[in-house]
Amino acid sequence: MELFLFVKGLVLGFSIAAPVGPIGVLCIRRTLAKGLLNGFMSGLGTATADAIYGCIAAFGITAISGFLVGNQFYLRLLGGLFLLYLGYTIFRSIPAEAAAKTDHKGLTGAYVSAFFLTMTNPMTILSFAAIFAGLGVGTIGGDHILAGLLVLGVFIGSMLWWLLLSGLVSILRLKFDQKRLTWINRFSGVTIAGFGILSLLTI
């Protein structure tokens, strides 16, 4: 039972992280611009937020989930505006010919910004709750150990996806010259800003 729930969480975390949304585009762009570690730290921030939302859904913390859903207008507004800002700065940035060396401050910023962006989408908690119900997670009742294993699986599954994505992009980076990287920056900037506009239109 324990291993089965952990594997369920692993598959769920990987599957939720895999669709390329604003964080995926951001991770790809940061990997191209600043290297594997920076891109992975962006993904790790998202994986942490996914685990928190998974924890809220698995443990049934209704007060927190109620607050997040009840304040989704302000959270989506902040997230949308931040995506617009990121899109603008990425569009205007000039790519380096080689991946930049990343210091601890840069890694922390990559982690925190991705974590913030993921946490400003409170509808994620509803997605987790619906998927958990579909998987029969309600059968674990009040067993905190089983719920914890499920959430751990979600975190590791999400983290594995971001490691895979940033690793593949890092390998492919050698095939991109300055001109191609410039167009990638512009495409990434427009795409991320587009997600920001979409977020603002749906509040």
CSV table of N, CA and C in Angstrom, one decimal, residues 89-200:
chain,number,residue,atom,x,y,z
A,89,THR,N,11.3,41.6,-19.5
A,89,THR,CA,12.7,41.6,-19.2
A,89,THR,C,13.4,40.5,-20.1
A,90,ILE,N,12.8,39.4,-20.3
A,90,ILE,CA,13.4,38.3,-21.1
A,90,ILE,C,13.4,38.7,-22.6
A,91,PHE,N,12.4,39.4,-23.0
A,91,PHE,CA,12.3,39.8,-24.4
A,91,PHE,C,13.4,40.8,-24.7
A,92,ARG,N,13.7,41.7,-23.7
A,92,ARG,CA,14.7,42.8,-24.0
A,92,ARG,C,16.1,42.3,-23.7
A,93,SER,N,16.3,41.1,-23.0
A,93,SER,CA,17.6,40.7,-22.6
A,93,SER,C,18.5,40.3,-23.8
A,94,ILE,N,19.8,40.5,-23.7
A,94,ILE,CA,20.7,40.1,-24.8
A,94,ILE,C,21.4,38.8,-24.3
A,95,PRO,N,21.2,37.7,-25.1
A,95,PRO,CA,21.8,36.4,-24.7
A,95,PRO,C,23.3,36.4,-24.7
A,96,ALA,N,23.9,35.7,-23.7
A,96,ALA,CA,25.4,35.6,-23.7
A,96,ALA,C,25.8,34.4,-24.6
A,97,GLU,N,27.0,34.5,-25.1
A,97,GLU,CA,27.5,33.4,-26.0
A,97,GLU,C,27.7,32.1,-25.2
A,98,ALA,N,27.9,32.2,-23.9
A,98,ALA,CA,28.1,31.0,-23.1
A,98,ALA,C,27.2,31.1,-21.9
A,99,ALA,N,26.8,30.0,-21.3
A,99,ALA,CA,26.0,30.0,-20.1
A,99,ALA,C,26.8,30.7,-19.0
A,100,ALA,N,26.1,31.6,-18.3
A,100,ALA,CA,26.7,32.4,-17.3
A,100,ALA,C,27.0,31.6,-16.0
A,101,LYS,N,28.0,31.9,-15.3
A,101,LYS,CA,28.3,31.2,-14.0
A,101,LYS,C,27.2,31.8,-13.0
A,102,THR,N,26.6,30.8,-12.3
A,102,THR,CA,25.5,31.2,-11.4
A,102,THR,C,26.0,31.2,-9.9
A,103,ASP,N,25.8,32.3,-9.2
A,103,ASP,CA,26.2,32.3,-7.8
A,103,ASP,C,25.0,31.9,-7.0
A,104,HIS,N,25.2,31.9,-5.7
A,104,HIS,CA,24.1,31.4,-4.8
A,104,HIS,C,22.9,32.4,-4.8
A,105,LYS,N,23.2,33.7,-5.0
A,105,LYS,CA,22.1,34.7,-5.0
A,105,LYS,C,21.2,34.4,-6.3
A,106,GLY,N,21.9,34.1,-7.4
A,106,GLY,CA,21.1,33.8,-8.6
A,106,GLY,C,20.3,32.6,-8.5
A,107,LEU,N,20.8,31.6,-7.9
A,107,LEU,CA,20.1,30.3,-7.7
A,107,LEU,C,18.9,30.5,-6.7
A,108,THR,N,19.1,31.3,-5.7
A,108,THR,CA,18.0,31.6,-4.8
A,108,THR,C,16.9,32.3,-5.5
A,109,GLY,N,17.3,33.3,-6.3
A,109,GLY,CA,16.3,34.1,-7.0
A,109,GLY,C,15.5,33.2,-8.0
A,110,ALA,N,16.2,32.3,-8.7
A,110,ALA,CA,15.5,31.4,-9.6
A,110,ALA,C,14.5,30.5,-8.9
A,111,TYR,N,14.9,30.0,-7.7
A,111,TYR,CA,14.1,29.1,-6.9
A,111,TYR,C,12.8,29.9,-6.4
A,112,VAL,N,13.1,31.1,-5.8
A,112,VAL,CA,12.0,31.8,-5.2
A,112,VAL,C,11.0,32.3,-6.2
A,113,SER,N,11.5,32.8,-7.4
A,113,SER,CA,10.6,33.4,-8.4
A,113,SER,C,9.7,32.3,-9.0
A,114,ALA,N,10.2,31.1,-9.2
A,114,ALA,CA,9.4,30.0,-9.7
A,114,ALA,C,8.4,29.5,-8.7
A,115,PHE,N,8.9,29.4,-7.4
A,115,PHE,CA,8.0,29.0,-6.3
A,115,PHE,C,6.8,30.0,-6.2
A,116,PHE,N,7.1,31.3,-6.3
A,116,PHE,CA,6.1,32.3,-6.2
A,116,PHE,C,5.1,32.2,-7.3
A,117,LEU,N,5.5,32.1,-8.5
A,117,LEU,CA,4.7,32.0,-9.7
A,117,LEU,C,3.7,30.8,-9.6
A,118,THR,N,4.2,29.6,-9.1
A,118,THR,CA,3.4,28.5,-8.9
A,118,THR,C,2.4,28.6,-7.8
A,119,MET,N,2.8,29.3,-6.7
A,119,MET,CA,1.9,29.4,-5.6
A,119,MET,C,0.8,30.5,-5.9
A,120,THR,N,1.0,31.3,-6.9
A,120,THR,CA,-0.1,32.3,-7.2
A,120,THR,C,-1.1,31.7,-8.1
A,121,ASN,N,-1.1,30.4,-8.3
A,121,ASN,CA,-2.2,29.8,-9.0
A,121,ASN,C,-3.0,28.8,-8.1
A,122,PRO,N,-3.9,29.4,-7.3
A,122,PRO,CA,-4.5,28.6,-6.3
A,122,PRO,C,-5.4,27.5,-6.9
A,123,MET,N,-5.8,27.6,-8.2
A,123,MET,CA,-6.6,26.6,-8.7
A,123,MET,C,-5.9,25.2,-8.8
A,124,THR,N,-4.6,25.3,-8.6
A,124,THR,CA,-3.8,24.0,-8.6
A,124,THR,C,-4.3,23.1,-7.4
A,125,ILE,N,-4.7,23.7,-6.3
A,125,ILE,CA,-5.1,22.9,-5.2
A,125,ILE,C,-6.4,22.2,-5.6
A,126,LEU,N,-7.2,22.8,-6.4
A,126,LEU,CA,-8.5,22.1,-6.8
A,126,LEU,C,-8.1,20.9,-7.8
A,127,SER,N,-7.1,21.1,-8.6
A,127,SER,CA,-6.6,20.1,-9.5
A,127,SER,C,-6.1,18.9,-8.7
A,128,PHE,N,-5.3,19.2,-7.7
A,128,PHE,CA,-4.8,18.1,-6.9
A,128,PHE,C,-5.9,17.4,-6.2
A,129,ALA,N,-6.8,18.1,-5.6
A,129,ALA,CA,-7.9,17.5,-4.9
A,129,ALA,C,-8.7,16.6,-5.8
A,130,ALA,N,-9.0,17.1,-7.0
A,130,ALA,CA,-9.8,16.3,-7.9
A,130,ALA,C,-9.1,15.0,-8.4
A,131,ILE,N,-7.8,15.2,-8.7
A,131,ILE,CA,-7.0,14.0,-9.1
A,131,ILE,C,-6.8,13.0,-8.0
A,132,PHE,N,-6.6,13.5,-6.7
A,132,PHE,CA,-6.4,12.6,-5.6
A,132,PHE,C,-7.7,11.8,-5.4
A,133,ALA,N,-8.9,12.5,-5.5
A,133,ALA,CA,-10.1,11.8,-5.4
A,133,ALA,C,-10.3,10.7,-6.5
A,134,GLY,N,-9.9,11.1,-7.7
A,134,GLY,CA,-10.0,10.1,-8.8
A,134,GLY,C,-9.1,8.9,-8.6
A,135,LEU,N,-8.0,9.1,-7.9
A,135,LEU,CA,-7.0,8.0,-7.6
A,135,LEU,C,-7.4,7.2,-6.4
A,136,GLY,N,-8.5,7.7,-5.7
A,136,GLY,CA,-8.9,6.9,-4.5
A,136,GLY,C,-8.1,7.2,-3.3
A,137,VAL,N,-7.5,8.4,-3.3
A,137,VAL,CA,-6.6,8.8,-2.2
A,137,VAL,C,-7.5,9.0,-0.9
A,138,GLY,N,-8.8,9.2,-1.1
A,138,GLY,CA,-9.6,9.4,0.1
A,138,GLY,C,-9.6,8.1,1.0
A,139,THR,N,-9.2,7.0,0.4
A,139,THR,CA,-9.2,5.8,1.2
A,139,THR,C,-8.1,5.7,2.3
A,140,ILE,N,-7.2,6.7,2.2
A,140,ILE,CA,-6.1,6.7,3.3
A,140,ILE,C,-6.6,7.3,4.6
A,141,GLY,N,-7.8,7.9,4.5
A,141,GLY,CA,-8.4,8.4,5.7
A,141,GLY,C,-7.5,9.4,6.4
A,142,GLY,N,-7.3,9.2,7.7
A,142,GLY,CA,-6.5,10.1,8.5
A,142,GLY,C,-5.0,9.6,8.7
A,143,ASP,N,-4.6,8.7,7.8
A,143,ASP,CA,-3.3,8.2,8.0
A,143,ASP,C,-2.2,9.2,7.4
A,144,HIS,N,-1.6,9.9,8.3
A,144,HIS,CA,-0.6,10.9,7.9
A,144,HIS,C,0.6,10.4,7.2
A,145,ILE,N,1.0,9.2,7.6
A,145,ILE,CA,2.2,8.6,7.0
A,145,ILE,C,1.9,8.3,5.5
A,146,LEU,N,0.8,7.7,5.2
A,146,LEU,CA,0.4,7.4,3.8
A,146,LEU,C,0.3,8.7,3.0
A,147,ALA,N,-0.4,9.7,3.6
A,147,ALA,CA,-0.5,11.0,2.9
A,147,ALA,C,0.9,11.6,2.7
A,148,GLY,N,1.8,11.5,3.6
A,148,GLY,CA,3.1,12.0,3.5
A,148,GLY,C,3.9,11.3,2.4
A,149,LEU,N,3.7,10.0,2.2
A,149,LEU,CA,4.4,9.3,1.2
A,149,LEU,C,3.9,9.7,-0.2
A,150,LEU,N,2.6,10.0,-0.3
A,150,LEU,CA,2.0,10.4,-1.5
A,150,LEU,C,2.5,11.8,-1.9
A,151,VAL,N,2.6,12.7,-1.0
A,151,VAL,CA,3.1,14.1,-1.2
A,151,VAL,C,4.6,14.0,-1.6
A,152,LEU,N,5.4,13.1,-0.9
A,152,LEU,CA,6.8,12.9,-1.2
A,152,LEU,C,6.9,12.4,-2.7
A,153,GLY,N,6.1,11.5,-3.1
A,153,GLY,CA,6.1,11.1,-4.5
A,153,GLY,C,5.8,12.2,-5.5
A,154,VAL,N,4.9,13.0,-5.1
A,154,VAL,CA,4.5,14.2,-6.0
A,154,VAL,C,5.8,15.1,-6.2
A,155,PHE,N,6.4,15.4,-5.0
A,155,PHE,CA,7.6,16.2,-5.1
A,155,PHE,C,8.7,15.6,-5.9
A,156,ILE,N,9.0,14.4,-5.7
A,156,ILE,CA,10.1,13.7,-6.4
A,156,ILE,C,9.8,13.6,-7.9
A,157,GLY,N,8.5,13.3,-8.2
A,157,GLY,CA,8.1,13.1,-9.6
A,157,GLY,C,8.3,14.5,-10.3
A,158,SER,N,7.8,15.5,-9.7
A,158,SER,CA,7.9,16.9,-10.3
A,158,SER,C,9.4,17.2,-10.5
A,159,MET,N,10.2,17.0,-9.4
A,159,MET,CA,11.6,17.3,-9.5
A,159,MET,C,12.4,16.5,-10.6
A,160,LEU,N,12.0,15.3,-10.8
A,160,LEU,CA,12.6,14.5,-11.9
A,160,LEU,C,12.3,15.1,-13.3
A,161,TRP,N,11.1,15.6,-13.4
A,161,TRP,CA,10.8,16.2,-14.7
A,161,TRP,C,11.6,17.4,-15.0
A,162,TRP,N,11.8,18.3,-14.0
A,162,TRP,CA,12.6,19.5,-14.2
A,162,TRP,C,14.0,19.2,-14.4
A,163,LEU,N,14.5,18.1,-13.7
A,163,LEU,CA,15.9,17.7,-13.9
A,163,LEU,C,16.1,17.2,-15.4
A,164,LEU,N,15.1,16.4,-15.8
A,164,LEU,CA,15.2,15.9,-17.2
A,164,LEU,C,15.1,17.0,-18.2
A,165,LEU,N,14.2,18.0,-18.0
A,165,LEU,CA,14.0,19.1,-19.0
A,165,LEU,C,15.3,20.0,-19.0
A,166,SER,N,15.8,20.4,-17.9
A,166,SER,CA,16.9,21.3,-17.8
A,166,SER,C,18.2,20.6,-18.3
A,167,GLY,N,18.3,19.3,-18.1
A,167,GLY,CA,19.4,18.5,-18.6
A,167,GLY,C,19.4,18.4,-20.1
A,168,LEU,N,18.3,18.1,-20.7
A,168,LEU,CA,18.2,18.0,-22.1
A,168,LEU,C,18.5,19.4,-22.8
A,169,VAL,N,17.9,20.4,-22.2
A,169,VAL,CA,18.1,21.8,-22.8
A,169,VAL,C,19.6,22.2,-22.7
A,170,SER,N,20.2,21.8,-21.6
A,170,SER,CA,21.6,22.2,-21.4
A,170,SER,C,22.5,21.5,-22.4
A,171,ILE,N,22.2,20.2,-22.7
A,171,ILE,CA,23.0,19.5,-23.8
A,171,ILE,C,22.8,20.1,-25.1
A,172,LEU,N,21.5,20.5,-25.4
A,172,LEU,CA,21.2,21.1,-26.7
A,172,LEU,C,21.7,22.5,-26.9
A,173,ARG,N,22.1,23.2,-25.8
A,173,ARG,CA,22.5,24.6,-25.9
A,173,ARG,C,23.7,24.8,-26.8
A,174,LEU,N,24.5,23.8,-26.9
A,174,LEU,CA,25.7,23.9,-27.7
A,174,LEU,C,25.4,24.1,-29.2
A,175,LYS,N,24.2,23.8,-29.5
A,175,LYS,CA,23.8,23.9,-30.9
A,175,LYS,C,23.2,25.2,-31.3
A,176,PHE,N,23.1,26.1,-30.3
A,176,PHE,CA,22.5,27.4,-30.5
A,176,PHE,C,23.5,28.5,-30.6
A,177,ASP,N,23.5,29.3,-31.7
A,177,ASP,CA,24.4,30.4,-31.8
A,177,ASP,C,23.7,31.7,-31.2
A,178,GLN,N,24.4,32.8,-31.3
A,178,GLN,CA,23.9,34.1,-30.7
A,178,GLN,C,22.5,34.5,-31.3
A,179,LYS,N,22.4,34.4,-32.6
A,179,LYS,CA,21.2,34.8,-33.3
A,179,LYS,C,20.0,33.9,-32.9
A,180,ARG,N,20.2,32.6,-32.8
A,180,ARG,CA,19.1,31.7,-32.4
A,180,ARG,C,18.7,32.0,-31.0
A,181,LEU,N,19.7,32.2,-30.1
A,181,LEU,CA,19.4,32.5,-28.7
A,181,LEU,C,18.6,33.8,-28.6
A,182,THR,N,18.9,34.8,-29.4
A,182,THR,CA,18.2,36.0,-29.4
A,182,THR,C,16.7,35.8,-29.7
A,183,TRP,N,16.4,35.0,-30.7
A,183,TRP,CA,15.1,34.7,-31.1
A,183,TRP,C,14.4,33.8,-30.1
A,184,ILE,N,15.1,33.0,-29.4
A,184,ILE,CA,14.5,32.2,-28.3
A,184,ILE,C,14.1,33.1,-27.1
A,185,ASN,N,15.0,34.1,-26.9
A,185,ASN,CA,14.6,35.1,-25.8
A,185,ASN,C,13.3,35.8,-26.2
A,186,ARG,N,13.2,36.2,-27.4
A,186,ARG,CA,12.0,37.0,-27.8
A,186,ARG,C,10.8,36.1,-27.8
A,187,PHE,N,10.9,34.9,-28.3
A,187,PHE,CA,9.8,33.9,-28.2
A,187,PHE,C,9.4,33.6,-26.8
A,188,SER,N,10.4,33.4,-25.9
A,188,SER,CA,10.1,33.1,-24.5
A,188,SER,C,9.4,34.3,-23.8
A,189,GLY,N,10.0,35.5,-24.1
A,189,GLY,CA,9.4,36.7,-23.5
A,189,GLY,C,7.9,36.9,-23.9
A,190,VAL,N,7.6,36.7,-25.2
A,190,VAL,CA,6.3,36.9,-25.7
A,190,VAL,C,5.4,35.8,-25.1
A,191,THR,N,5.9,34.6,-25.0
A,191,THR,CA,5.1,33.5,-24.5
A,191,THR,C,4.7,33.7,-23.0
A,192,ILE,N,5.7,34.0,-22.2
A,192,ILE,CA,5.5,34.2,-20.8
A,192,ILE,C,4.6,35.4,-20.6
A,193,ALA,N,4.8,36.5,-21.3
A,193,ALA,CA,3.9,37.6,-21.2
A,193,ALA,C,2.5,37.2,-21.6
A,194,GLY,N,2.3,36.3,-22.6
A,194,GLY,CA,1.0,35.9,-23.0
A,194,GLY,C,0.3,35.1,-21.9
A,195,PHE,N,1.1,34.3,-21.2
A,195,PHE,CA,0.5,33.6,-20.0
A,195,PHE,C,0.1,34.6,-19.0
A,196,GLY,N,0.8,35.7,-18.8
A,196,GLY,CA,0.5,36.7,-17.8
A,196,GLY,C,-0.8,37.4,-18.2
A,197,ILE,N,-1.0,37.7,-19.5
A,197,ILE,CA,-2.2,38.3,-20.0
A,197,ILE,C,-3.4,37.4,-19.8
A,198,LEU,N,-3.2,36.1,-20.1
A,198,LEU,CA,-4.2,35.1,-19.9
A,198,LEU,C,-4.6,35.0,-18.5
A,199,SER,N,-3.7,35.0,-17.6
A,199,SER,CA,-4.0,35.0,-16.1
A,199,SER,C,-4.8,36.1,-15.7
A,200,LEU,N,-4.5,37.3,-16.2
A,200,LEU,CA,-5.2,38.5,-15.8
A,200,LEU,C,-6.6,38.5,-16.4
